[in-house]
XYZ file of C-alpha atoms in Angstrom:
671
model
C -3.474 24.096 61.257
C -2.042 20.697 62.001
C -4.962 19.120 60.158
C -4.299 21.196 57.003
C -0.595 20.398 57.160
C -1.376 16.690 57.321
C -3.660 16.948 54.305
C -1.001 18.816 52.303
C 1.610 16.204 53.239
C -0.698 13.398 52.080
C -1.374 15.206 48.802
C 2.359 15.578 48.157
C 2.881 11.903 48.939
C 0.006 11.015 46.612
C 1.486 13.095 43.795
C 4.879 11.458 44.324
C 3.346 7.984 44.382
C 1.388 8.793 41.219
C 4.537 9.994 39.527
C 6.460 6.902 40.568
C 3.577 4.714 39.353
C 3.611 6.392 35.964
C 7.369 5.949 35.705
C 7.050 2.296 36.725
C 4.328 1.754 34.113
C 6.438 3.280 31.351
C 9.433 1.233 32.474
C 7.336 -1.923 32.342
C 6.092 -1.115 28.844
C 9.597 -0.443 27.603
C 11.032 -3.596 29.140
C 8.283 -6.028 28.211
C 7.403 -4.924 24.687
C 9.510 -5.829 21.639
C 9.427 -2.164 20.716
C 8.789 0.971 22.706
C 5.557 1.851 20.963
C 3.759 -1.285 19.896
C 2.505 -3.392 22.766
C -1.043 -4.175 21.729
C -2.218 -7.768 22.103
C -2.771 -9.140 18.604
C -4.016 -12.602 19.501
C -3.812 -15.666 17.271
C -4.865 -15.379 13.632
C -4.799 -18.099 11.002
C -5.232 -18.501 7.244
C -5.413 -21.320 4.697
C -3.173 -21.572 1.633
C -3.972 -23.572 -1.504
C -1.982 -23.610 -4.719
C -2.092 -25.047 -8.246
C -5.765 -25.941 -8.480
C -5.575 -26.534 -12.273
C -9.310 -26.631 -12.897
C -9.842 -28.075 -16.369
C -12.694 -28.478 -18.817
C -11.278 -31.960 -19.432
C -11.752 -32.968 -15.813
C -13.486 -36.224 -16.763
C -10.643 -37.158 -19.081
C -8.056 -36.689 -16.322
C -10.075 -38.412 -13.567
C -7.926 -41.579 -13.560
C -4.799 -39.452 -13.029
C -5.846 -36.526 -10.814
C -9.312 -37.363 -9.544
C -12.133 -34.844 -9.250
C -10.197 -31.664 -8.447
C -13.193 -29.344 -8.574
C -15.484 -31.707 -6.690
C -12.921 -32.097 -3.916
C -12.652 -28.306 -3.620
C -16.389 -28.101 -2.986
C -16.077 -30.928 -0.440
C -13.255 -29.045 1.250
C -15.456 -25.963 1.412
C -18.350 -27.879 2.953
C -16.514 -30.328 5.258
C -13.491 -28.393 6.547
C -13.707 -24.627 6.102
C -16.899 -24.116 8.163
C -15.088 -25.501 11.217
C -11.632 -23.991 10.650
C -13.043 -20.512 9.954
C -9.816 -18.959 8.646
C -9.335 -15.218 8.482
C -8.303 -15.501 4.822
C -7.988 -18.133 2.096
C -5.026 -17.841 -0.275
C -5.184 -19.378 -3.754
C -1.593 -19.207 -4.935
C -1.863 -19.305 -8.710
C -2.526 -21.788 -11.527
C -6.195 -21.470 -10.751
C -7.079 -22.993 -14.122
C -5.223 -25.475 -16.319
C -5.605 -23.639 -19.667
C -4.480 -26.701 -21.643
C -6.019 -28.746 -24.441
C -5.975 -32.533 -24.512
C -2.854 -32.244 -26.669
C -1.147 -30.088 -23.992
C -1.379 -26.895 -26.012
C -2.017 -23.635 -24.163
C -5.527 -22.235 -24.466
C -7.777 -20.277 -22.122
C -11.324 -21.589 -21.584
C -14.092 -19.425 -20.176
C -15.746 -22.488 -18.613
C -12.683 -23.148 -16.446
C -12.918 -19.631 -15.028
C -16.654 -20.088 -14.413
C -15.856 -23.257 -12.496
C -13.294 -21.347 -10.445
C -15.869 -18.650 -9.678
C -18.236 -21.363 -8.379
C -15.439 -22.561 -6.041
C -15.027 -19.018 -4.728
C -18.750 -18.796 -4.066
C -18.603 -22.080 -2.139
C -15.732 -20.741 -0.017
C -17.635 -17.536 0.736
C -20.787 -19.415 1.714
C -18.909 -21.918 3.891
C -16.775 -19.423 5.811
C -18.879 -16.279 5.792
C -15.809 -14.369 4.688
C -16.147 -11.330 2.437
C -14.697 -11.641 -1.036
C -11.831 -9.340 -0.093
C -10.567 -12.120 2.211
C -10.300 -14.532 -0.752
C -6.801 -13.819 -1.999
C -5.973 -15.225 -5.425
C -2.968 -14.420 -7.565
C -2.076 -15.248 -11.142
C 0.077 -18.260 -11.981
C 1.791 -19.016 -15.260
C -1.167 -21.154 -16.437
C -3.554 -18.284 -15.721
C -1.480 -16.101 -18.058
C -1.088 -18.614 -20.895
C -1.764 -16.928 -24.234
C -3.028 -13.717 -22.590
C -1.914 -10.571 -24.469
C -3.641 -8.054 -22.173
C -4.056 -8.831 -18.468
C -6.654 -6.086 -17.989
C -9.118 -7.767 -20.334
C -8.600 -11.443 -19.579
C -10.916 -13.797 -17.728
C -8.929 -13.488 -14.518
C -10.139 -9.890 -14.376
C -13.742 -11.058 -14.794
C -13.926 -14.104 -12.522
C -11.092 -14.038 -9.950
C -11.578 -12.272 -6.620
C -8.498 -10.077 -6.921
C -9.150 -9.619 -10.635
C -12.513 -8.037 -9.892
C -10.985 -5.765 -7.287
C -7.990 -4.569 -9.291
C -6.578 -6.789 -12.004
C -3.787 -4.371 -12.958
C -2.234 -4.165 -9.485
C 0.853 -6.322 -9.015
C 1.205 -5.831 -5.243
C -1.734 -6.101 -2.827
C -2.024 -6.077 0.969
C -4.645 -7.615 3.232
C -4.662 -7.232 7.056
C -5.302 -10.493 8.898
C -7.071 -10.071 12.244
C -7.565 -12.490 15.097
C -11.171 -13.497 15.826
C -12.849 -11.068 18.194
C -16.292 -12.571 18.613
C -18.076 -15.899 18.651
C -18.157 -17.861 15.439
C -14.441 -17.273 14.890
C -15.184 -14.555 12.322
C -12.397 -11.957 12.409
C -13.276 -8.325 12.906
C -11.191 -5.246 12.276
C -10.923 -4.460 15.951
C -7.574 -3.675 17.501
C -4.334 -4.402 15.669
C -3.923 -6.773 12.765
C -1.909 -9.874 13.604
C -0.402 -10.055 10.109
C -0.387 -8.333 6.750
C -0.615 -10.646 3.740
C 1.247 -9.216 0.743
C 0.284 -10.613 -2.661
C 2.887 -10.550 -5.460
C 1.963 -11.109 -9.107
C 5.160 -11.745 -11.101
C 3.591 -13.421 -14.137
C 5.053 -12.060 -17.404
C 3.130 -9.867 -19.808
C 2.131 -10.698 -22.418
C 1.497 -14.245 -21.375
C 3.162 -16.502 -23.915
C 2.195 -20.093 -24.454
C 3.866 -22.963 -22.663
C 6.595 -23.875 -22.103
C 7.815 -20.304 -22.657
C 5.821 -18.978 -19.697
C 7.530 -20.820 -16.859
C 9.513 -18.081 -15.122
C 8.229 -15.003 -13.318
C 9.497 -11.464 -13.930
C 10.445 -8.854 -11.331
C 11.424 -5.644 -13.087
C 12.222 -2.221 -11.643
C 8.612 -1.031 -11.859
C 7.464 -3.953 -9.729
C 10.166 -3.218 -7.148
C 9.045 0.406 -7.039
C 5.419 -0.665 -6.564
C 6.500 -2.969 -3.737
C 8.291 -0.031 -2.108
C 5.270 2.243 -2.357
C 2.700 -0.315 -1.161
C 4.758 -1.718 1.724
C 5.881 1.686 2.984
C 2.283 2.945 2.927
C 1.035 -0.144 4.784
C 3.776 0.019 7.406
C 3.207 3.738 7.952
C -0.533 3.225 8.397
C -0.188 0.452 10.982
C 2.535 2.244 12.913
C 0.334 5.335 13.066
C -2.331 3.131 14.673
C 0.204 1.816 17.200
C 0.439 -1.648 15.607
C 3.339 -3.793 14.400
C 1.882 -6.772 12.506
C 3.896 -9.526 10.863
C 4.329 -9.124 7.093
C 3.958 -12.337 5.069
C 4.169 -12.500 1.271
C 2.427 -14.968 -1.016
C 2.644 -15.643 -4.730
C 2.854 -18.400 -7.291
C 6.486 -18.509 -8.371
C 9.277 -19.563 -5.995
C 11.854 -16.822 -5.651
C 14.458 -18.898 -7.476
C 12.265 -18.967 -10.614
C 11.812 -15.185 -10.790
C 13.890 -13.263 -13.312
C 15.535 -9.919 -12.545
C 16.057 -8.399 -16.001
C 18.114 -5.512 -14.635
C 20.849 -7.924 -13.581
C 22.928 -9.192 -16.550
C 22.584 -12.909 -17.021
C 26.317 -13.539 -16.629
C 26.313 -12.076 -13.103
C 25.323 -13.968 -9.993
C 22.246 -12.668 -8.171
C 23.159 -10.957 -4.894
C 20.215 -11.997 -2.753
C 21.129 -9.523 -0.033
C 20.707 -6.579 -2.401
C 17.476 -4.547 -2.157
C 17.493 -4.473 -5.975
C 16.274 -8.085 -5.939
C 12.952 -9.437 -4.759
C 14.771 -11.281 -1.938
C 16.332 -8.106 -0.564
C 13.260 -5.964 -1.178
C 11.022 -8.250 0.867
C 13.559 -8.482 3.674
C 14.170 -4.733 3.583
C 10.519 -4.139 4.460
C 10.499 -6.732 7.228
C 8.630 -9.476 5.355
C 9.288 -12.659 7.304
C 8.216 -15.355 4.857
C 7.221 -15.936 1.229
C 4.816 -18.827 0.551
C 4.364 -20.078 -3.008
C 3.691 -23.101 -5.218
C 4.404 -23.767 -8.913
C 6.794 -26.723 -8.617
C 4.146 -29.192 -7.339
C 5.890 -32.120 -5.618
C 8.236 -32.991 -8.469
C 11.362 -32.348 -6.396
C 10.045 -33.310 -2.980
C 7.391 -32.616 -0.366
C 9.311 -30.050 1.718
C 10.757 -27.326 -0.482
C 11.681 -25.014 2.386
C 14.665 -22.689 2.645
C 15.932 -19.883 4.844
C 17.531 -17.115 2.778
C 20.040 -14.669 4.186
C 18.934 -11.329 2.912
C 19.093 -7.566 3.325
C 20.613 -6.053 6.509
C 21.635 -9.437 7.975
C 18.007 -10.501 8.030
C 16.468 -13.809 7.017
C 13.636 -14.581 4.646
C 11.827 -17.895 4.966
C 10.593 -19.464 1.722
C 7.938 -22.189 1.815
C 6.765 -23.909 -1.360
C 3.638 -26.021 -1.147
C 2.654 -28.945 -3.330
C -0.317 -28.769 -5.676
C -3.960 -29.339 -4.894
C -4.085 -30.969 -8.332
C -1.690 -33.779 -7.357
C -1.793 -34.084 -3.566
C -4.886 -32.167 -2.339
C -2.402 -30.173 -0.272
C -3.368 -27.255 1.934
C -1.430 -25.281 4.527
C -2.572 -23.901 7.863
C -0.606 -20.739 8.704
C -0.807 -19.166 12.161
C 0.468 -15.902 13.618
C 0.598 -15.678 17.404
C 1.633 -12.218 18.620
C 4.391 -11.948 16.035
C 5.325 -15.649 15.878
C 4.727 -17.324 12.512
C 4.099 -21.077 12.260
C 2.641 -23.430 9.660
C 1.418 -26.992 9.206
C 1.184 -28.804 5.834
C -1.827 -31.104 5.507
C -3.604 -33.221 2.890
C -7.327 -33.546 2.244
C -7.880 -37.244 1.541
C -10.953 -38.142 -0.507
C -11.880 -41.260 -2.496
C -10.777 -39.502 -5.718
C -7.461 -38.157 -4.409
C -4.374 -39.411 -6.279
C -1.750 -41.389 -4.412
C 0.945 -39.076 -3.062
C 4.502 -40.317 -3.498
C 7.014 -39.914 -0.704
C 4.357 -39.553 2.019
C 2.935 -42.128 4.396
C -0.494 -43.437 3.331
C -3.477 -41.664 4.923
C -5.282 -43.246 7.852
C -8.292 -45.427 7.273
C -11.475 -43.318 7.026
C -13.858 -43.470 9.963
C -16.681 -41.367 8.493
C -19.375 -42.411 6.008
C -18.047 -40.007 3.363
C -14.538 -41.582 3.519
C -12.840 -38.220 4.046
C -9.774 -37.827 6.243
C -7.043 -35.261 6.848
C -3.424 -36.235 7.294
C -0.130 -34.408 7.638
C 3.094 -34.443 5.673
C 4.850 -35.014 8.985
C 4.206 -38.594 10.049
C 3.702 -37.438 13.655
C 0.577 -35.464 12.729
C -2.703 -37.122 13.641
C -6.034 -35.487 12.767
C -9.057 -37.113 14.353
C -11.597 -34.463 15.351
C -9.113 -31.587 15.676
C -6.357 -29.928 13.702
C -3.723 -29.102 16.290
C -0.960 -26.557 15.659
C 1.765 -25.294 17.977
C 1.710 -21.506 17.569
C 4.321 -20.359 20.093
C 7.280 -20.663 20.584
C 8.399 -20.942 16.949
C 10.128 -23.910 15.389
C 13.873 -23.219 15.611
C 14.383 -24.658 12.117
C 12.339 -21.761 10.719
C 13.551 -18.976 12.991
C 14.841 -16.429 13.755
C 13.015 -14.321 11.222
C 13.589 -11.085 13.134
C 15.911 -10.681 16.124
C 17.793 -13.579 17.768
C 17.870 -14.316 21.482
C 20.102 -11.897 23.415
C 19.694 -13.101 26.980
C 17.126 -13.471 29.773
C 14.230 -11.061 29.499
C 14.669 -10.671 25.741
C 11.494 -10.149 23.666
C 12.405 -13.350 21.820
C 12.122 -15.545 24.919
C 8.888 -17.338 25.828
C 7.420 -18.188 29.214
C 4.369 -20.033 27.857
C 3.549 -22.649 25.230
C 0.494 -21.882 23.100
C -1.447 -24.000 20.626
C -4.425 -23.707 18.307
C -6.876 -26.609 18.532
C -9.361 -26.341 15.654
C -12.370 -28.699 15.610
C -13.254 -30.236 12.246
C -16.218 -32.251 13.393
C -19.570 -31.165 14.822
C -19.748 -31.204 18.608
C -16.048 -32.084 18.920
C -14.866 -31.843 22.534
C -11.298 -31.957 23.788
C -11.218 -33.450 27.268
C -7.513 -32.830 27.717
C -4.854 -30.856 25.892
C -1.225 -31.196 26.888
C 2.227 -30.419 25.554
C 4.696 -33.262 25.424
C 8.376 -32.399 25.626
C 11.355 -34.581 24.946
C 15.082 -33.893 25.235
C 17.224 -36.265 23.194
C 20.486 -35.079 24.775
C 19.510 -35.869 28.350
C 17.091 -38.690 27.457
C 14.322 -36.922 29.374
C 10.653 -36.396 28.559
C 7.499 -35.141 30.242
C 4.181 -33.401 29.761
C 2.466 -30.187 30.863
C -1.309 -29.710 30.931
C -2.750 -26.800 28.930
C -5.811 -24.692 29.630
C -8.070 -22.954 27.149
C -7.750 -19.191 27.155
C -10.696 -16.864 27.341
C -11.999 -15.692 23.991
C -13.627 -17.058 20.867
C -10.478 -18.654 19.423
C -9.707 -22.221 20.580
C -6.263 -21.277 21.910
C -4.693 -23.316 24.706
C -1.664 -22.295 26.769
C 0.557 -23.632 29.505
C 3.280 -21.907 31.529
C 6.688 -23.339 30.788
C 8.364 -24.918 33.757
C 11.804 -23.437 34.310
C 12.762 -26.664 36.086
C 12.879 -28.561 32.788
C 16.534 -29.200 32.045
C 18.218 -30.571 28.972
C 21.775 -30.654 30.281
C 24.383 -28.228 31.580
C 24.414 -24.642 30.271
C 26.123 -24.044 26.940
C 28.247 -20.887 26.820
C 27.472 -20.118 23.159
C 24.455 -22.188 22.301
C 21.112 -23.666 23.216
C 19.747 -27.135 23.659
C 17.215 -28.759 21.334
C 13.913 -29.774 22.886
C 11.040 -31.433 20.997
C 7.502 -30.149 21.586
C 4.229 -31.733 20.467
C 0.625 -30.867 21.340
C -1.870 -33.688 21.965
C -5.649 -33.213 22.242
C -7.575 -36.130 23.769
C -11.251 -36.846 23.063
C -13.909 -38.552 25.194
C -13.888 -41.716 23.044
C -10.137 -42.182 23.540
C -9.030 -40.863 20.164
C -6.292 -38.251 20.017
C -5.219 -35.537 17.629
C -1.562 -34.556 17.453
C 0.435 -31.680 16.063
C 3.734 -32.106 14.266
C 6.880 -32.348 16.367
C 8.727 -29.048 16.436
C 12.313 -28.380 17.432
C 12.525 -25.509 19.928
C 15.618 -23.866 21.390
C 15.995 -24.221 25.162
C 18.337 -21.849 26.989
C 19.675 -23.091 30.334
C 20.714 -20.468 32.878
C 23.783 -20.877 35.022
C 21.501 -20.794 38.058
C 19.811 -23.951 36.814
C 16.553 -22.660 35.289
C 15.577 -22.918 31.613
C 13.737 -20.756 29.105
C 12.332 -21.286 25.599
C 13.987 -18.860 23.189
C 14.566 -18.016 19.556
C 18.095 -19.200 18.690
C 20.859 -16.998 17.359
C 20.788 -18.891 14.067
C 18.293 -21.410 12.673
C 18.609 -25.099 13.427
C 19.308 -27.322 10.379
C 16.223 -28.181 8.357
C 15.248 -31.805 7.900
C 14.390 -31.613 4.208
C 16.384 -33.485 1.573
C 19.344 -32.142 -0.384
C 17.386 -32.031 -3.658
C 14.618 -30.015 -2.006
C 17.136 -27.466 -0.743
C 18.952 -27.365 -4.071
C 15.822 -26.594 -6.067
C 15.176 -23.420 -4.064
C 18.860 -22.483 -3.955
C 19.295 -22.893 -7.722
C 18.754 -19.752 -9.779
C 16.525 -21.248 -12.457
C 16.447 -18.268 -14.786
C 20.217 -17.754 -14.737
C 20.779 -21.476 -15.300
C 18.408 -21.589 -18.265
C 19.957 -18.444 -19.658
C 23.419 -19.985 -19.579
C 21.972 -23.153 -21.087
C 20.485 -21.093 -23.897
C 23.793 -19.367 -24.573
C 25.530 -22.754 -24.506
C 23.145 -24.037 -27.136
C 23.825 -20.970 -29.253
C 27.516 -21.803 -28.973
C 26.840 -25.403 -29.982
C 24.876 -24.145 -32.984
C 27.721 -21.897 -34.006
C 30.592 -24.342 -33.493
C 29.164 -27.776 -34.209
C 26.817 -26.853 -37.028
C 28.635 -24.023 -38.781
C 32.332 -23.801 -37.940
C 33.139 -27.475 -37.363
C 31.831 -28.625 -40.779
C 33.972 -25.995 -42.467
C 36.995 -27.164 -40.491
C 36.350 -30.793 -41.467
C 35.740 -30.135 -45.160
C 39.358 -30.917 -45.993
C 39.014 -34.387 -44.448
C 35.585 -35.385 -45.737
C 36.250 -36.450 -49.343
C 35.259 -39.452 -51.440
C 38.912 -40.519 -51.441
C 39.027 -40.702 -47.614
C 35.717 -42.148 -46.418
C 37.358 -43.677 -43.321
C 37.327 -40.266 -41.572
C 33.537 -40.413 -41.250
C 32.653 -43.798 -42.771
C 28.912 -43.625 -43.102
C 27.806 -40.178 -41.948
C 28.795 -36.572 -42.353
C 28.243 -33.435 -40.389
C 26.325 -30.515 -41.799
C 23.350 -28.247 -41.448
C 20.128 -27.987 -43.450
C 21.264 -24.654 -44.844
C 24.998 -25.288 -45.406
C 26.176 -28.448 -47.125
C 29.689 -29.892 -46.845
C 31.407 -29.748 -50.196
C 34.222 -32.127 -50.958
C 37.776 -30.966 -51.442
C 38.150 -28.904 -54.581
C 39.267 -31.021 -57.567
C 39.814 -30.315 -61.258
C 36.805 -30.484 -63.477
C 38.195 -33.516 -65.339
C 38.565 -35.385 -62.086
C 34.994 -34.521 -61.126
C 33.704 -35.851 -64.429
C 35.777 -38.992 -64.010
C 34.458 -39.491 -60.524
C 30.897 -39.066 -61.736
C 31.437 -41.614 -64.501
C 33.016 -44.062 -62.061
C 30.109 -43.648 -59.697
C 27.598 -44.341 -62.429
C 29.495 -47.440 -63.479
C 29.588 -48.877 -59.964
C 32.203 -46.817 -58.219
C 30.289 -47.241 -54.988
C 31.383 -50.864 -54.878
C 35.010 -49.800 -54.653
C 34.457 -48.636 -51.051
C 34.278 -44.930 -51.805
C 31.303 -42.616 -51.231
C 30.114 -40.067 -53.725
C 29.476 -36.350 -53.300
C 25.741 -37.054 -53.306
C 26.156 -39.576 -50.500
C 28.150 -37.077 -48.455
C 25.506 -34.407 -48.970
C 22.586 -36.715 -48.189
C 24.142 -38.242 -45.093
C 25.280 -34.867 -43.844
C 21.795 -33.453 -44.209
C 20.210 -36.393 -42.375
C 22.620 -36.151 -39.473
C 22.101 -32.416 -39.383
C 18.371 -32.800 -38.911
C 18.977 -35.440 -36.234
C 21.259 -33.041 -34.352
C 18.869 -30.166 -34.867
C 16.013 -31.831 -32.940
C 17.750 -32.276 -29.531
C 19.299 -28.848 -29.888
C 15.863 -27.284 -30.355
C 14.581 -29.251 -27.356
C 17.409 -27.854 -25.247
C 16.502 -24.397 -26.495
C 12.898 -24.985 -25.467
C 14.144 -25.821 -21.988
C 15.861 -22.458 -21.958
C 13.103 -20.369 -23.513
C 12.139 -18.612 -20.251
C 15.274 -16.642 -21.028
C 14.958 -16.559 -24.795
C 13.728 -12.974 -24.934
C 16.263 -11.531 -22.501
C 19.666 -11.864 -24.224
C 20.604 -8.748 -26.099
C 21.330 -10.753 -29.237
C 17.610 -10.914 -29.974
C 16.314 -8.042 -32.018
C 13.126 -6.345 -30.834
C 11.359 -4.061 -33.223
C 9.245 -1.193 -31.943
C 6.140 -2.585 -33.599
C 6.659 -6.047 -32.193
C 7.007 -5.351 -28.502
C 4.647 -4.734 -25.641
C 5.609 -2.683 -22.551
C 5.543 -4.783 -19.419
C 4.429 -3.334 -16.047
C 7.365 -5.195 -14.536
C 9.628 -2.623 -16.128
C 10.942 -4.604 -19.104
C 10.002 -5.070 -22.739
C 8.976 -8.526 -23.868
C 8.335 -9.575 -27.475
C 4.751 -10.486 -28.169
C 3.682 -13.748 -29.766
C 4.290 -12.475 -33.302
C 7.860 -11.458 -32.504
C 8.473 -14.721 -30.700
C 7.359 -16.742 -33.734
C 9.670 -14.681 -35.920
C 12.605 -15.238 -33.561
C 11.885 -18.973 -33.405
C 11.922 -19.086 -37.186
C 15.275 -17.286 -37.190
C 16.694 -19.881 -34.789
């Protein structure tokens, strides 16, 4: 009896302990995970972004200016991609040049065949399926294209073959799960790559095809696709990072539903800014502007529901052989901008010259940041995030917050056969306290070359700040047996110091100031389409006042009797001449006789002179005015003053109606 009682007591204790264990487990999951449901380990995933390839049938003609663009793409596929093994390769528009030698817009089938050969090289080098090659239309790819469903993009591009009519696409990016770095669809996706095609339809010729279009239909498609993707991943217990890619920067995308005289409210979900932020998209990577305005066109937009949307423009492969390594480490997004230096690469302005080549093929890789060194490895700090580009989700709220980090993690990708890293360490430096140090990193188990190191809470950068964090610089260095080193860029990370004396790496409450130039910030802040629209309306006003109304107002002063008002020229238009002040018929005949007999020598000008000079000046004024209009033509079809006939318009999937080429020619003739 005693024995049975003891057994029952032990069973009750066991049930209680089991219950307490279950409660403790649930409590741990709730406290440690950013959300109650989604705690799956996503690992580190990475992708490559290229933009503005501009493959041309006149490649040999442009060799002195741009080098061998296509040949360097094949070299990149053979020399770099097999070692990096990205989970996806993004080609962000302007895949082909579509220009004649005289800079006229024209599509060439051979350019698209050349692009298809590049895709095949990428597939062979990486082993990726074609669905992981993500290409999107740019404005050059839509030059002179009346129907996007029957163009050569639909026949040769990877996304075109899958679904050329879709404007919004999603691709899940997984961390590698087996040897060879090849990603597999096992577990949760680390990120979801959202492709956005905002090229106008029909595709007009340049320069009228500069701006993108985001109409209501495109916003509705974004809603449907992003909600479906988010629902699917949440049902699987996953919460991946959403990243968008496209060709056009957000500031060059037109919202036709918003009148041109109103300022765009970027926090509104009726704009592409707010729509992306509404669905939790953290960043939008694009191209289009090359490096005309600078090398670091980066901006953090305040958007819907107090969120932030990071925008990152990348320079062109055509000009700089630029490519971007993007990493996602358990919800933390990071990137590194690099250049592929070959003997045919053009000289990049505003960037330090590349290092001297040490290989027989004279190929090197360098970074936009002067601190980046690529020897046998591409090194990228994946976690914690750079405080200049965060927070993208929730800011730091105190110790134990999901946005605090106890470890430093890095991706060390070999780009040479048999590359070995003998030592990987993280260097830290605090400018405020004039302190610096290093922490050794160890490689984690798994196929991905990820290194990590626990952060020492003893690192201090000064006394605690009641409402702020300290700035600490982090850089990863990988040493090789021969003494060479590879270095990541230097990132600014927020360091929170506790009152007890310890420290913790965190995501700050608001982003640290970016280090890009004022012009680079301005170009992404400026609303290009609204500016060009106002410029167009200004030119219409100049046409009306200076070339129609002003000549009529001056007609009383411009007479042969008073040539000193406008001594040698007159103002007029090709269609409307400036008549002299009305005079009796006898006086006109007398004037004509005097002119024939040498009246011009008396210092007066005749009616014929006034008409001729006015016409010449009119044509001179007409030329710069038309040039200004051409600068504003991305907006030329949007003002309501333009008449669109039912037979001369084509419905646009973006939700607006755009005149086709025939209507545009007619409107240009009217102007």
